[in-house]
Amino acid sequence: MLRMRAAVFEGMGKMPVRDVDPGPPGPEDARIRVHYCGICGSDLSLFKTGILSGPDKVLGHEVSGEVEEDRSGRLEPGTRVVAWPARGCGRCVWCKDGHPRYCLEPPEWRGAYAELWDVPAQYAIAVPGDLDDRTASLAEPLGVGLRAIDLAGVRRGDLAYVSGLGAIGSLVGSALIDRGARVIGADIREDRRKLGEELGCEAVFDPVAEDPWWRTLAVDPHGPGFAFECSGATTALQAAFNVCGHLGTVVLLGIPFEPAMFIPAVMSVKEQRALSVSGPSVESMREALELLRRRPEITRVITGEVRLEQAERAMRDLVDGHGGLKVLVDPRE
């Protein structure tokens, strides 16, 4: 029987490595030998709460790797790929409408903190030959940022406020700058503010030491036309609406687990719209790969690589706030 090593999400703060049976891939699946899997903020939220844990649960979806087998015949073995991480039931109204990301009955699906990962072959995206696997692992989270920017309607010259310059915030900021937007970044950590400057933010500041509303008005009296909340802090969520100008758009990427209250007086005097983004599209991931080719400096968001056996410790450090920005898990022995 084929076995593989996987970091199993057994409960809050527990992710031991065990040998598991990967089972056979489906008839339309590609089996990927995982080279890197980035630790996502959504994985960290689950890790620190224990939500969705179980004896066979494996997290992880920001993957770069190599096709080992493709039962659909679409991809040759050895093809280097990233993959859009979604799998629908194929029967519900959303799946029939071509939107499996909104599936009402999503099937159980093992994640990629493991040596092998099975994905629908139609969602596997070939990696350009001049892009290394480490860099390519950013395609999924960077694709989230690009899709968010497109849904928000950001144009060249627009002023955008990015709240939280962690991994997703730094990637969103990089994508905004590549699109020609002006970016103001905010984060309480000095190392993240420094990275924001290096990536091209027009201004960065500590939102605790300085009032975000006044700080952004000093740049433009209209206020930012767009606010991307990437920190997941409840106080930052309110601040994003405060900072965003009239007729502006607030984009929620770091959605908090705790209840968030909005002050009605703030909302009543501004006409704004808000949207949340649950993930990338196949198209935005392809665009992300091209952006990574154009701007290799974006890989500065990667601050560490760990082996599979070190993944639990790496996640605990990230939850505690001293584990860097984007950490990649390498499951290869």
Coordinates of C-alpha atoms in Angstrom, one line a residue, residues 2-321:
L2 CA 1.3 3.4 -0.9
R3 CA 2.1 5.7 2.0
M4 CA 3.0 9.3 2.3
R5 CA 4.1 11.7 5.1
A6 CA 1.5 14.4 6.0
A7 CA 1.2 16.9 8.8
V8 CA -2.2 16.0 10.2
F9 CA -4.3 18.8 11.8
E10 CA -5.5 16.9 14.9
G11 CA -6.7 19.8 17.0
M12 CA -5.9 23.3 18.2
G13 CA -2.2 23.9 17.9
K14 CA -1.6 20.2 17.0
M15 CA -0.2 19.1 13.6
P16 CA 2.0 16.0 14.0
V17 CA 3.5 14.3 11.0
R18 CA 2.1 10.8 10.3
D19 CA 2.3 8.2 7.5
V20 CA -1.1 8.2 5.8
D21 CA -2.7 6.4 2.8
P22 CA -3.1 8.9 0.0
G23 CA -5.7 6.7 -1.7
P24 CA -6.0 6.6 -5.5
P25 CA -6.5 9.9 -7.4
G26 CA -9.8 10.4 -9.1
P27 CA -10.3 9.8 -12.8
E28 CA -10.0 13.5 -13.6
D29 CA -7.3 14.2 -11.1
A30 CA -3.6 15.1 -11.3
R31 CA -1.4 13.8 -8.5
I32 CA 1.2 16.4 -7.6
R33 CA 4.5 15.7 -5.8
V34 CA 4.5 18.8 -3.5
H35 CA 7.7 20.8 -3.6
Y36 CA 6.5 23.8 -1.5
C37 CA 3.3 24.7 0.3
G38 CA 3.0 28.2 1.8
I39 CA 1.4 28.7 5.2
C40 CA -1.7 30.8 4.6
G41 CA -3.4 33.1 7.1
S42 CA -6.6 31.0 6.8
D43 CA -4.6 28.0 7.9
L44 CA -3.3 29.9 10.9
S45 CA -6.8 30.9 11.9
L46 CA -7.9 27.3 11.9
F47 CA -4.7 26.1 13.6
K48 CA -5.1 28.5 16.6
T49 CA -8.8 27.7 17.0
G50 CA -9.0 24.0 16.2
I51 CA -11.9 24.6 13.8
L52 CA -12.2 21.8 11.1
S53 CA -9.6 19.6 12.8
G54 CA -9.9 15.9 12.7
P55 CA -7.9 12.6 12.7
D56 CA -7.5 12.7 8.9
K57 CA -7.5 16.5 8.3
V58 CA -4.6 18.0 6.3
L59 CA -4.4 21.7 5.6
G60 CA -2.5 23.6 2.9
H61 CA -3.3 24.9 -0.5
E62 CA -0.6 27.3 -1.7
V63 CA 1.3 24.7 -3.7
S64 CA 4.0 24.4 -6.3
G65 CA 5.1 20.9 -7.4
E66 CA 5.5 18.4 -10.1
V67 CA 2.9 16.2 -11.8
E68 CA 3.5 12.6 -10.9
E69 CA 0.4 11.2 -12.6
D70 CA -2.6 12.7 -14.5
R71 CA -5.4 10.3 -15.0
S72 CA -7.2 12.8 -17.2
G73 CA -4.3 12.8 -19.7
R74 CA -4.1 16.6 -19.7
L75 CA -0.6 16.9 -18.2
E76 CA 2.6 15.0 -18.8
P77 CA 4.4 13.5 -15.8
G78 CA 7.2 15.9 -14.7
T79 CA 5.3 19.1 -15.6
R80 CA 5.9 21.7 -12.9
V81 CA 2.6 23.2 -11.8
V82 CA 0.6 25.3 -9.3
A83 CA -3.1 24.6 -8.8
W84 CA -6.3 26.5 -8.2
P85 CA -7.4 24.9 -4.9
A86 CA -11.1 24.2 -5.3
R87 CA -13.1 21.0 -5.6
G88 CA -16.9 21.0 -5.9
C89 CA -19.5 18.3 -5.7
G90 CA -20.6 18.9 -9.3
R91 CA -24.3 18.6 -8.4
C92 CA -25.3 21.7 -6.5
V93 CA -26.6 24.9 -8.2
W94 CA -23.3 26.7 -7.9
C95 CA -21.3 23.8 -9.3
K96 CA -23.7 23.6 -12.2
D97 CA -23.4 27.3 -12.8
G98 CA -19.6 26.9 -13.1
H99 CA -18.7 28.2 -9.6
P100 CA -17.3 25.3 -7.6
R101 CA -15.7 27.7 -5.1
Y102 CA -19.3 28.3 -3.8
C103 CA -20.1 24.6 -3.6
L104 CA -22.9 23.8 -1.1
E105 CA -21.7 20.3 -0.4
P106 CA -17.9 20.4 -0.9
P107 CA -16.4 16.9 -0.7
E108 CA -13.7 16.0 1.8
W109 CA -10.4 17.0 0.4
R110 CA -6.9 16.4 1.8
G111 CA -4.7 19.5 1.8
A112 CA -1.0 19.8 0.8
Y113 CA 1.1 19.8 3.9
A114 CA 2.0 16.4 2.6
E115 CA 4.2 14.7 0.0
L116 CA 1.4 14.2 -2.5
W117 CA -1.7 16.3 -3.4
D118 CA -4.5 15.4 -5.7
V119 CA -6.3 18.2 -7.6
P120 CA -8.7 18.3 -10.6
A121 CA -6.3 18.3 -13.6
Q122 CA -8.2 21.1 -15.2
Y123 CA -7.2 23.4 -12.4
A124 CA -3.4 22.7 -12.6
I125 CA -1.5 25.5 -14.2
A126 CA 1.9 25.0 -15.8
V127 CA 4.8 27.0 -14.3
P128 CA 7.0 29.0 -16.8
G129 CA 10.4 27.4 -17.3
D130 CA 12.2 30.5 -15.9
L131 CA 10.3 30.6 -12.7
D132 CA 11.6 28.5 -9.8
D133 CA 9.2 26.4 -7.5
R134 CA 9.8 28.6 -4.5
T135 CA 8.7 31.7 -6.3
A136 CA 5.8 29.9 -8.0
S137 CA 4.3 28.9 -4.6
L138 CA 3.2 32.6 -4.3
A139 CA 0.9 32.3 -7.3
E140 CA -2.2 31.4 -5.2
P141 CA -2.0 34.2 -2.6
L142 CA -0.8 36.7 -5.1
G143 CA -3.7 35.6 -7.3
V144 CA -6.1 36.4 -4.4
G145 CA -4.7 39.9 -4.4
L146 CA -5.0 40.4 -8.1
R147 CA -8.6 39.1 -8.1
A148 CA -9.5 41.5 -5.3
I149 CA -8.0 44.4 -7.1
D150 CA -10.0 43.6 -10.3
L151 CA -13.2 43.1 -8.4
A152 CA -12.7 46.4 -6.6
G153 CA -12.1 48.3 -9.9
V154 CA -8.7 49.9 -9.0
R155 CA -7.3 52.0 -11.9
R156 CA -3.9 53.5 -12.5
G157 CA -3.3 56.5 -10.3
D158 CA -5.8 55.5 -7.7
L159 CA -4.9 55.9 -4.0
A160 CA -5.2 52.7 -2.0
Y161 CA -4.8 52.0 1.7
V162 CA -3.5 48.6 2.7
S163 CA -4.1 47.7 6.4
G164 CA -1.7 45.0 7.5
L165 CA 1.5 44.3 5.6
G166 CA 1.9 40.7 6.4
A167 CA 2.1 38.1 3.6
I168 CA -1.2 38.9 1.9
G169 CA -1.0 42.6 2.5
S170 CA 2.5 42.8 1.1
L171 CA 1.3 40.8 -2.0
V172 CA -1.7 43.0 -2.4
G173 CA 0.5 46.1 -2.1
S174 CA 2.9 44.7 -4.7
A175 CA 0.1 44.0 -7.1
L176 CA -1.4 47.4 -6.7
I177 CA 1.9 49.1 -7.3
D178 CA 2.4 47.0 -10.5
R179 CA -1.0 48.2 -11.6
G180 CA 0.1 51.8 -11.2
A181 CA -1.8 52.6 -8.0
R182 CA -0.5 54.7 -5.2
V183 CA -0.2 52.7 -2.0
I184 CA -0.2 53.7 1.7
G185 CA 0.6 50.8 4.0
A186 CA 0.0 50.4 7.7
D187 CA 1.3 47.8 10.1
I188 CA 2.3 47.8 13.7
R189 CA 5.5 45.8 13.0
E190 CA 8.7 47.7 11.9
D191 CA 10.0 44.8 9.7
R192 CA 6.8 44.7 7.7
R193 CA 6.7 48.5 7.3
K194 CA 10.3 48.3 6.0
L195 CA 9.3 45.7 3.5
G196 CA 6.4 47.8 2.4
E197 CA 8.9 50.6 1.6
E198 CA 11.2 48.3 -0.3
L199 CA 8.3 47.0 -2.4
G200 CA 7.3 50.5 -3.4
C201 CA 4.6 51.9 -1.0
E202 CA 4.4 55.7 -1.2
A203 CA 4.1 55.9 2.6
V204 CA 4.0 53.4 5.5
F205 CA 3.1 54.1 9.1
D206 CA 2.2 52.4 12.4
P207 CA -1.6 52.6 12.8
V208 CA -1.3 52.5 16.6
A209 CA 1.3 55.3 16.8
E210 CA -0.5 57.5 14.2
D211 CA -4.2 57.9 13.4
P212 CA -4.9 56.3 10.1
W213 CA -7.6 58.7 9.1
W214 CA -5.5 61.8 9.6
R215 CA -2.4 60.1 8.1
T216 CA -4.1 59.2 4.9
L217 CA -5.9 62.6 4.6
A218 CA -2.5 64.2 4.7
V219 CA -1.7 62.4 1.4
D220 CA -5.0 63.2 -0.3
P221 CA -7.9 65.2 1.2
H222 CA -10.3 62.9 -0.6
G223 CA -9.0 60.0 1.4
P224 CA -8.1 56.7 -0.3
G225 CA -10.5 55.5 -2.9
F226 CA -9.8 51.9 -1.8
A227 CA -9.0 50.3 1.5
F228 CA -7.8 46.7 1.6
E229 CA -8.0 45.2 5.1
C230 CA -5.5 42.4 5.3
S231 CA -4.7 42.2 9.0
G232 CA -7.9 40.4 10.3
A233 CA -7.9 42.6 13.4
T234 CA -11.4 43.8 14.5
T235 CA -10.2 47.4 15.2
A236 CA -8.5 47.5 11.8
L237 CA -11.7 46.6 10.2
Q238 CA -13.5 49.7 11.6
A239 CA -10.5 51.8 10.7
A240 CA -10.6 50.7 7.1
F241 CA -14.1 52.0 6.7
N242 CA -13.1 55.2 8.5
V243 CA -10.1 55.8 6.3
C244 CA -11.8 54.9 2.9
G245 CA -13.1 58.1 1.3
H246 CA -16.6 58.9 0.0
L247 CA -17.7 56.6 -2.9
G248 CA -14.8 54.3 -2.0
T249 CA -14.5 50.6 -1.8
V250 CA -13.4 48.5 1.2
V251 CA -12.1 45.1 0.4
L252 CA -12.0 42.5 3.2
L253 CA -9.2 40.0 2.9
G254 CA -8.2 39.4 6.5
I255 CA -11.6 38.6 7.9
P256 CA -11.5 38.3 11.7
F257 CA -12.9 35.3 13.6
E258 CA -14.2 37.6 16.4
P259 CA -17.4 39.7 16.1
A260 CA -16.8 43.2 14.6
M261 CA -18.9 46.2 15.4
F262 CA -19.2 49.2 13.1
I263 CA -20.1 52.6 14.5
P264 CA -23.3 53.7 12.7
A265 CA -22.4 57.4 12.6
V266 CA -19.4 56.6 10.5
M267 CA -21.3 54.5 8.0
S268 CA -24.2 56.9 7.7
V269 CA -22.2 59.8 6.5
K270 CA -20.2 58.0 3.8
E271 CA -21.4 56.2 0.7
Q272 CA -19.1 53.2 0.4
R273 CA -19.3 49.6 -0.9
A274 CA -17.6 46.6 0.6
L275 CA -16.6 43.2 -0.8
S276 CA -14.9 40.1 0.5
V277 CA -12.8 37.8 -1.6
S278 CA -12.6 34.1 -0.9
G279 CA -9.8 33.1 -3.2
P280 CA -8.1 33.5 -6.6
S281 CA -9.4 32.5 -10.0
V282 CA -7.5 30.3 -12.4
E283 CA -7.0 33.4 -14.5
S284 CA -5.7 35.5 -11.6
M285 CA -3.2 32.8 -10.7
R286 CA -1.9 32.8 -14.3
E287 CA -1.5 36.5 -14.1
A288 CA 0.3 36.1 -10.8
L289 CA 2.9 33.9 -12.4
E290 CA 3.6 36.5 -15.0
L291 CA 3.7 39.3 -12.3
L292 CA 6.3 37.2 -10.4
R293 CA 8.4 37.0 -13.6
R294 CA 8.2 40.8 -14.0
R295 CA 8.8 41.7 -10.4
P296 CA 11.1 39.0 -8.8
E297 CA 11.5 41.3 -5.7
I298 CA 8.0 40.2 -4.6
T299 CA 9.7 37.0 -3.3
R300 CA 11.0 39.1 -0.4
V301 CA 7.7 38.2 1.4
I302 CA 9.1 34.7 1.7
T303 CA 11.0 34.8 5.0
G304 CA 11.5 31.1 5.8
E305 CA 11.4 27.5 4.7
V306 CA 10.8 24.6 7.0
R307 CA 10.6 20.8 6.7
L308 CA 7.3 19.0 7.2
E309 CA 8.2 18.0 10.8
Q310 CA 8.8 21.7 11.6
A311 CA 5.4 22.9 10.2
E312 CA 3.6 22.8 13.6
R313 CA 6.3 24.9 15.2
A314 CA 6.4 27.4 12.3
M315 CA 2.6 27.8 12.5
R316 CA 2.8 28.4 16.3
D317 CA 5.5 31.0 15.8
L318 CA 3.5 32.8 13.1
V319 CA 0.4 32.8 15.4
D320 CA 2.6 34.3 18.2
G321 CA 3.7 37.1 15.9

